[in-house]
Coordinates of C-alpha atoms and ligand atoms in Angstrom, one line a residue:
X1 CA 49.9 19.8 -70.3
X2 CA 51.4 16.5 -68.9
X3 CA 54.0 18.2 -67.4
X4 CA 51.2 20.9 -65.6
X5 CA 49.6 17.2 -64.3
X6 CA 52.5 15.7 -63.0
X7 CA 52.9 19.5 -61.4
X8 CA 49.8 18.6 -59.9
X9 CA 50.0 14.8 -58.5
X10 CA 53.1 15.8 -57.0
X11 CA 51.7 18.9 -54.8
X12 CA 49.1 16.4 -53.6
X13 CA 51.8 14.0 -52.5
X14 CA 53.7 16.5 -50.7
X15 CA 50.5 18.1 -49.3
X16 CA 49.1 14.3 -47.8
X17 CA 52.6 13.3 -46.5
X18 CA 52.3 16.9 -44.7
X19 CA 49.0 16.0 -43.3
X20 CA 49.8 12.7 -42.4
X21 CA 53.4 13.6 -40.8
X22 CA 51.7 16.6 -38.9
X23 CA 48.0 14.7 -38.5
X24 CA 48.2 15.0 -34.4
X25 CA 49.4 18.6 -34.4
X26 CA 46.7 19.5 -36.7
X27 CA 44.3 17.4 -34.8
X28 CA 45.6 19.0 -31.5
X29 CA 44.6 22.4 -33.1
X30 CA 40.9 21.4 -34.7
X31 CA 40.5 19.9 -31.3
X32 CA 41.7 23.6 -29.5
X33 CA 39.4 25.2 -32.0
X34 CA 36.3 23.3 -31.2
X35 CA 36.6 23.4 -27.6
X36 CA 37.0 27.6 -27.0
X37 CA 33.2 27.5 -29.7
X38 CA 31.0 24.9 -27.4
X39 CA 32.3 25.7 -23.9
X40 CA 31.7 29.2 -24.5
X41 CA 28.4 28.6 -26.3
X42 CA 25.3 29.6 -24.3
X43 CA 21.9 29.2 -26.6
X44 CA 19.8 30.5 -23.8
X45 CA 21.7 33.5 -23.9
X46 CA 21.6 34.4 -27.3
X47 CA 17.3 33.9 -26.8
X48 CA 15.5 37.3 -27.5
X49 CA 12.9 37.6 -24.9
X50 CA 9.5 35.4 -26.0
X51 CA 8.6 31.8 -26.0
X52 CA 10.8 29.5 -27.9
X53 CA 10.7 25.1 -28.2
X54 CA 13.3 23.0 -29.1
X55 CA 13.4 19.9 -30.5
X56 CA 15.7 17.3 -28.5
X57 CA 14.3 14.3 -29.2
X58 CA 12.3 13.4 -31.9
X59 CA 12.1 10.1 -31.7
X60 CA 9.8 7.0 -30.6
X61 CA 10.9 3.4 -28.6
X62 CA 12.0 2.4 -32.1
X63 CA 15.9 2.2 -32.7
X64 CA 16.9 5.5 -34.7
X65 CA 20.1 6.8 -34.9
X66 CA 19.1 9.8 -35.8
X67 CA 16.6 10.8 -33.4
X68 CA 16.8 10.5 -29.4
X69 CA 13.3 9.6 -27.6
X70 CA 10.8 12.1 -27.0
X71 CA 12.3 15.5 -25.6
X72 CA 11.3 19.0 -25.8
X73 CA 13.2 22.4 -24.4
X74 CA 10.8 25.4 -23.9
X75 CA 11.9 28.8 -22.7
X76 CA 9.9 31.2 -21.8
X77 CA 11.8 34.1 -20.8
X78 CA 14.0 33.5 -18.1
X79 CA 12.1 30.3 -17.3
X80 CA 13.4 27.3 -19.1
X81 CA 11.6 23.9 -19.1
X82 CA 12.3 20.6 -20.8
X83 CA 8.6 19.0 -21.3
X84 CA 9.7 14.3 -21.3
X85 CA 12.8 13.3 -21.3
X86 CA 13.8 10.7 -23.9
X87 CA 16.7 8.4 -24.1
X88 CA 19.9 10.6 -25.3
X89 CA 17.6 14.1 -24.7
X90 CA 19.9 15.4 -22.3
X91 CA 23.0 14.2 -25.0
X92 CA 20.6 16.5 -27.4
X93 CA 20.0 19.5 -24.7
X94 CA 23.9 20.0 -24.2
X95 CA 24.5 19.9 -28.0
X96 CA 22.2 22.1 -28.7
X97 CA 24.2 24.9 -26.3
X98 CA 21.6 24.9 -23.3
X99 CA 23.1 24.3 -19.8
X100 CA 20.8 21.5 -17.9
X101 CA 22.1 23.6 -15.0
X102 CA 19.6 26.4 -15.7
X103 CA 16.4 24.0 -16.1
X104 CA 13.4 25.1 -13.9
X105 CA 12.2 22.0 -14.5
X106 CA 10.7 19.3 -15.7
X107 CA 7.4 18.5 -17.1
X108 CA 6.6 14.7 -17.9
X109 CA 2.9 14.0 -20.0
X110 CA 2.7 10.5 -18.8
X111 CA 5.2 7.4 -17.4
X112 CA 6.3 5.4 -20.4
X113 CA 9.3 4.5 -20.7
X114 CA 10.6 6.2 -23.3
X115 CA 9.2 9.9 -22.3
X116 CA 11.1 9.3 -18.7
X117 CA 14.1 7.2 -19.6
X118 CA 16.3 10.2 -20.0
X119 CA 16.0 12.0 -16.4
X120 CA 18.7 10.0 -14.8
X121 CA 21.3 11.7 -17.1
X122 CA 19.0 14.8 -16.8
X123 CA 19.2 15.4 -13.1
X124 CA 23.0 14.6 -13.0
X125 CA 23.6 17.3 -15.7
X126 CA 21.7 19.7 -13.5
X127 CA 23.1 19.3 -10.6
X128 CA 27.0 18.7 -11.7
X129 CA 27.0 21.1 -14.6
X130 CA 26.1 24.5 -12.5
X131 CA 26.3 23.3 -8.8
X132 CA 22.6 23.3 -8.2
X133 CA 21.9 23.6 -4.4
X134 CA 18.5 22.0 -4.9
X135 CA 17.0 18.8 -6.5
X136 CA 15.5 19.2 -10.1
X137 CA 11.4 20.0 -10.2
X138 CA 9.7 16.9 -11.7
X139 CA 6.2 18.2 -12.4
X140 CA 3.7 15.4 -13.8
X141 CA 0.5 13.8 -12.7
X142 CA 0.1 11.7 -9.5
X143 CA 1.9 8.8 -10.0
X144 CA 5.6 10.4 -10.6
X145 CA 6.6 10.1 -7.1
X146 CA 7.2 6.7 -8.4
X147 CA 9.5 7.3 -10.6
X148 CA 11.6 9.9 -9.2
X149 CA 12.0 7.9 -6.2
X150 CA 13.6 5.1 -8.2
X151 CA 15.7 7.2 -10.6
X152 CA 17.2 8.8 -7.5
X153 CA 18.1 5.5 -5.6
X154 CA 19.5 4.0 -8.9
X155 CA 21.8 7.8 -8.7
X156 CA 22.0 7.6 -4.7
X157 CA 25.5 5.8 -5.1
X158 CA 27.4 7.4 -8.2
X159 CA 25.9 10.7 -6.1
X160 CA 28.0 9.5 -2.9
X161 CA 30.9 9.5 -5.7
X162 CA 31.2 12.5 -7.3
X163 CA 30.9 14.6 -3.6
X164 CA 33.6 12.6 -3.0
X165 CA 35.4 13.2 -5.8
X166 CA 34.7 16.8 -6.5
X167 CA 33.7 18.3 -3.2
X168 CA 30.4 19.9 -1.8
X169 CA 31.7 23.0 -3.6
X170 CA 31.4 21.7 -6.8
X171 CA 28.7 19.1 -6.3
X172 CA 26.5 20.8 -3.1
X173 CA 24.9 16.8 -1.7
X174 CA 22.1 19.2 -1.2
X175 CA 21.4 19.4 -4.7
X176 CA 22.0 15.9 -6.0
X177 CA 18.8 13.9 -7.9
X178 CA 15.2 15.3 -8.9
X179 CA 12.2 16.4 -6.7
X180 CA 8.4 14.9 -7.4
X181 CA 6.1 18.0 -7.9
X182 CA 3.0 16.0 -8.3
X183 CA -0.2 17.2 -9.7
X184 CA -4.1 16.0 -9.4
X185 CA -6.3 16.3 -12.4
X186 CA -9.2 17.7 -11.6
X187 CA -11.0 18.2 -15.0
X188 CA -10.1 18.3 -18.1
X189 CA -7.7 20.9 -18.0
X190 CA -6.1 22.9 -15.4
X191 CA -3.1 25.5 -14.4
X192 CA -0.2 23.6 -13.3
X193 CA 2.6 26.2 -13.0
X194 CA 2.3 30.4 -12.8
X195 CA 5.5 32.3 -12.6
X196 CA 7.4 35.1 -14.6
X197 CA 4.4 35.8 -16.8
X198 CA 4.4 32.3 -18.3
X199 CA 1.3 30.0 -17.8
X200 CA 1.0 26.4 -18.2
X201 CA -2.1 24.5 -18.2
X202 CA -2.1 20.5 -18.1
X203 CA -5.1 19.1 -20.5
X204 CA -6.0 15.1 -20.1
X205 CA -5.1 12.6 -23.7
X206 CA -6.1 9.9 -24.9
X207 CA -3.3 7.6 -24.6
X208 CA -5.4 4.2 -23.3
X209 CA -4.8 2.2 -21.6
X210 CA -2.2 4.9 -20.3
X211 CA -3.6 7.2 -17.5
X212 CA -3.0 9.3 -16.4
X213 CA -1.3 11.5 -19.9
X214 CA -1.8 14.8 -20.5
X215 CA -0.3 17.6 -22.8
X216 CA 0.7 21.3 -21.8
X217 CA 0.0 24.7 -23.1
X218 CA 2.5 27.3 -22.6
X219 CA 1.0 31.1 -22.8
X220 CA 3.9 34.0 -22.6
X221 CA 3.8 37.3 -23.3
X222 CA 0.5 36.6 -26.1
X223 CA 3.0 33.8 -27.4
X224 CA 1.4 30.0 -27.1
X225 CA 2.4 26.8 -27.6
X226 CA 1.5 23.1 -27.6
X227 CA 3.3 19.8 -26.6
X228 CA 0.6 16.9 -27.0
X229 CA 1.8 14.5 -25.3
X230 CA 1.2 11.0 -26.1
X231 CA -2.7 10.6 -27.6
X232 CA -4.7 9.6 -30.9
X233 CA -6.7 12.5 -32.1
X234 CA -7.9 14.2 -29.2
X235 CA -11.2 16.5 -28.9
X236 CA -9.9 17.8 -25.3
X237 CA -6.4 19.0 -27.0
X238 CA -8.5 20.4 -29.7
X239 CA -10.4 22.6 -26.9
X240 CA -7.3 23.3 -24.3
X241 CA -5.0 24.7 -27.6
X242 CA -7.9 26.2 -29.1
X243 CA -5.8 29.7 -30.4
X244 CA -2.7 29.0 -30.3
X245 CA 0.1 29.7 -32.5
X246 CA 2.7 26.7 -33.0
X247 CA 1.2 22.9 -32.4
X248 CA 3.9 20.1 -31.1
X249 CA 2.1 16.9 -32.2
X250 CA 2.7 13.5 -32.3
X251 CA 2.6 11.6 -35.1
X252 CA 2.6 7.7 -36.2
X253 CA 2.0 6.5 -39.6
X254 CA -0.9 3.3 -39.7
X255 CA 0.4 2.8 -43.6
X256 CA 4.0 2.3 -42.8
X257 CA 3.4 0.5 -39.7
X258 CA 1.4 -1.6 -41.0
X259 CA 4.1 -2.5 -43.3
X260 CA 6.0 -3.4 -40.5
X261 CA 3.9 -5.5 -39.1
X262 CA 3.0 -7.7 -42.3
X263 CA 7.1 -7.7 -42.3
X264 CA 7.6 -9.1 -39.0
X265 CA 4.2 -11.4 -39.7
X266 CA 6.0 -13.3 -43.1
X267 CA 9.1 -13.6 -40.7
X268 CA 7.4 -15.4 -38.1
X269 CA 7.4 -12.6 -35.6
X270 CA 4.4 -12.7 -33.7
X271 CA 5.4 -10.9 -30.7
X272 CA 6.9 -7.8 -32.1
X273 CA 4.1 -8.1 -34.9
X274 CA 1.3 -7.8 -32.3
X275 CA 3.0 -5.0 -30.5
X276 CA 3.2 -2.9 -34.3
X277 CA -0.6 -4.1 -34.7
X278 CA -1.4 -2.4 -30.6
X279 CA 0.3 1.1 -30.9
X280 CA -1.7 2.4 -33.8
X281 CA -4.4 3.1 -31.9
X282 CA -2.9 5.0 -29.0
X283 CA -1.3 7.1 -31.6
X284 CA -2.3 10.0 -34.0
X285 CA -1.5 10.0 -37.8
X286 CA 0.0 12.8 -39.3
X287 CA -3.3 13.2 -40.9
X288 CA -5.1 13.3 -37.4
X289 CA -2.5 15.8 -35.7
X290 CA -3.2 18.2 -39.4
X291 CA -6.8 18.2 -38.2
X292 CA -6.5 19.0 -34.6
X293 CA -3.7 21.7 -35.9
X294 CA -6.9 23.2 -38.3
X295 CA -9.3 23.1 -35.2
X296 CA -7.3 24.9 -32.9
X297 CA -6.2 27.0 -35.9
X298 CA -2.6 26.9 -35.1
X299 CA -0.1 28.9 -37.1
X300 CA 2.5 25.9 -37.7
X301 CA 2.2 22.1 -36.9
X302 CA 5.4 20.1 -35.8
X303 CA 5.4 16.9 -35.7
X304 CA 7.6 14.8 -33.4
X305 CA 7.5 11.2 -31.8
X306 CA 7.9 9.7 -35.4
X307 CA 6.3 6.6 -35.6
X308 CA 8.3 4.1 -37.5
X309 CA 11.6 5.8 -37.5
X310 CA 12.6 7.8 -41.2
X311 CA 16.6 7.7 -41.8
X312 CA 15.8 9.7 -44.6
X313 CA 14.0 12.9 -45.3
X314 CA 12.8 11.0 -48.6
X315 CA 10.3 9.5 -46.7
X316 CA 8.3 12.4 -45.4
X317 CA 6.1 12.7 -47.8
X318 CA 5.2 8.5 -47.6
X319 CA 5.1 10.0 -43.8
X320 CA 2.6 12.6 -44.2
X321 CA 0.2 10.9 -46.5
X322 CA -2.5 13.3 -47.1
X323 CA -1.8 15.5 -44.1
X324 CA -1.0 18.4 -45.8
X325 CA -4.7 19.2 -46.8
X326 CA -6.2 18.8 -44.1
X327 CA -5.0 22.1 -42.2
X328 CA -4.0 25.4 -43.6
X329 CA -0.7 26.4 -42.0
X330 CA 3.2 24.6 -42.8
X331 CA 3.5 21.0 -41.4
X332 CA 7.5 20.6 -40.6
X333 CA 8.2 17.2 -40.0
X334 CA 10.4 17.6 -36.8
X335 CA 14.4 16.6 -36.5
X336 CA 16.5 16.9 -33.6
X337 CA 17.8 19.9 -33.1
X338 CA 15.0 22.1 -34.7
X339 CA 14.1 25.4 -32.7
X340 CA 11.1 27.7 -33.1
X341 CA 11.3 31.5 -31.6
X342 CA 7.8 33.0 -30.8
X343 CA 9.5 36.8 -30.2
X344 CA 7.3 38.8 -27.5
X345 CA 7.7 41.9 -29.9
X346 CA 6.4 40.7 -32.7
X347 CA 3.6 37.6 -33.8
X348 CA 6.6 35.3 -36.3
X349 CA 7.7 32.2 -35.8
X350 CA 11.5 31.9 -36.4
X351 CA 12.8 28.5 -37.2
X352 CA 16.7 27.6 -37.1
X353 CA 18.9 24.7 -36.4
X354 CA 21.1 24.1 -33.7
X355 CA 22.8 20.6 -34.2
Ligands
ZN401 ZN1 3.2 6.8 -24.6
ZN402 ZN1 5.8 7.6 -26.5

């Protein structure tokens, strides 16, 4: 028996002296490995034809590791869309095997930071990663000529480098930045964008004292979708998604924040004490977002923009609260990386992973 043991040490000796002695060759060959899987990995590819939304950012202003800011992929066919574009989104949208290359565009709900702070890297993926000849699309209320206008100065120089660098073959000047498509709101809701059998319809928020902020519907194919946007519980959203199948809400919890904010209170945090007391009521409970998912009597309810941030999945259910009673169909508390598949064929909704 001892004999079998020292058998046994020793083959672990010899076996981490080889790994050690032969660490970079075996590195050399993980590294091989890894690199033929992602660079020929194309998720839009693999897509049957239907409506599908990916989660690439689930996340809020708040520091999470976890979770980049608020980002969104949805393909719709051949048409593929990423609806705000949160910090580390685009880091999200590459690992997740989509090309930014292939984007048709954009689609912002309104101009805080954190739902634009992303399109910098965005538009430089687009335009290096596939050699777009054209800027990328920018669609979003009046108001986001702004903001295109200074994401491309603040890329006009690095663009200057990289045609340098790499050559109008690679990099086409034509094609460098992003392109303002704004649109006026009319009413309460209203057909933005009409192409390849997929509809999207802009519908006004309630996000004050942020205005404009709307969220989208996407129809394809008798496949529908919802991306709220930024709002507390909203009537108009309630009306505009009124039918359809999967619901992309928001979500902040009042309990937990409030927390926070007695936290910060005790440590003589005023400031960032006041700023946990303001945001709860721009924002939509988990509760609220169950309720609007019953009204419009959607299938499934995902919640994203996770408000305070929740390192562990332990803390969903302190998340949720009571939210689970309030609407009929599964509440999945989004992640990054999450992906939903509304197949044309059929009426499921697939879920998988893809980070
Ligand atoms: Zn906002
Ligand atoms: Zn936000």
């Amino acid at each position: 028996m001892r004999k079998a043991a020292l058998v046994f040490i020793g083959l672990i000796a010899v076996l981490a002296i080889a790994v050690f002695a032969f660490q970079a060759k075996l590195g050399e060959m993980l590294f091989q490995r890894a690199v033929e899987q992602n660079t020929a990995r194309d998720s839009m590819a693999d897509l049957s034809d239907g409506l599908h939304v990916g989660l690439c950012g689930t996340g809020s202003p708040m520091p999470n590791p976890d979770r980049a800011g608020p980002c969104n992929i949805v393909v719709a066919g051949e048409l593929m869309f990423v609806v705000d574009i949160g910090e580390g989104g685009n880091r999200n949208i590459a690992q997740m095997g989509f090309n930014a290359a292939d984007l048709d565009g954009v689609f912002l709900t309104h101009f805080h930071s954190d739902h634009v702070d992303g399109l910098g890297p965005l538009q430089l993926f687009h335009w290096t990663r596939g050699a777009s000849t054209a800027p990328l699309p920018v669609y979003a209320p009046e108001g986001v000529e702004a903001v295109v206008d200074g994401f491309n100065a603040a890329y006009a120089t690095d663009d200057t480098y990289r045609v340098a660098h790499h050559g109008e073959t690679v990099v086409p000047s034509a094609g460098g930045g992003s392109e303002a498509r704004p649109f006026v709101m009319s009413g309460s809701s209203q057909v933005v964008f009409e192409a390849q059998g997929l509809t999207v319809t802009a519908f006004t928020v309630d996000h004050e004292p942020v205005a404009p902020a709307v969220g989208y519907r996407f129809d394809y194919r008798g496949r529908s979708l919802c991306i709220s946007g930024d709002t507390s519980k909203s009537a108009n959203l309630e009306r505009a998604c009124k039918g359809v199948e999967l619901l992309v809400h928001e979500a902040l919890q009042p309990a937990l924040v409030q927390e926070l904010e007695t936290a910060l209170k005790a440590q003589g945090n005023a400031n960032a004490a006041k700023i946990m007391f303001d945001i709860v009521d721009y924002h939509a409970s988990p509760a609220d977002a169950a309720e609007s998912a019953q009204e419009t009597g959607a299938d499934m309810l995902v919640l994203t923009h996770l408000v305070p941030p929740l390192p562990s999945a332990f803390l969903y259910p302190a998340f949720l609260g009571d939210a689970e009673n309030r609407c009929a169909g599964p509440i999945v508390v989004g992640e990054d990386g999450m992906f939903f598949s509304m197949p044309a064929k059929n009426d499921s909704i697939e879920r998988s992973e893809l980070l």
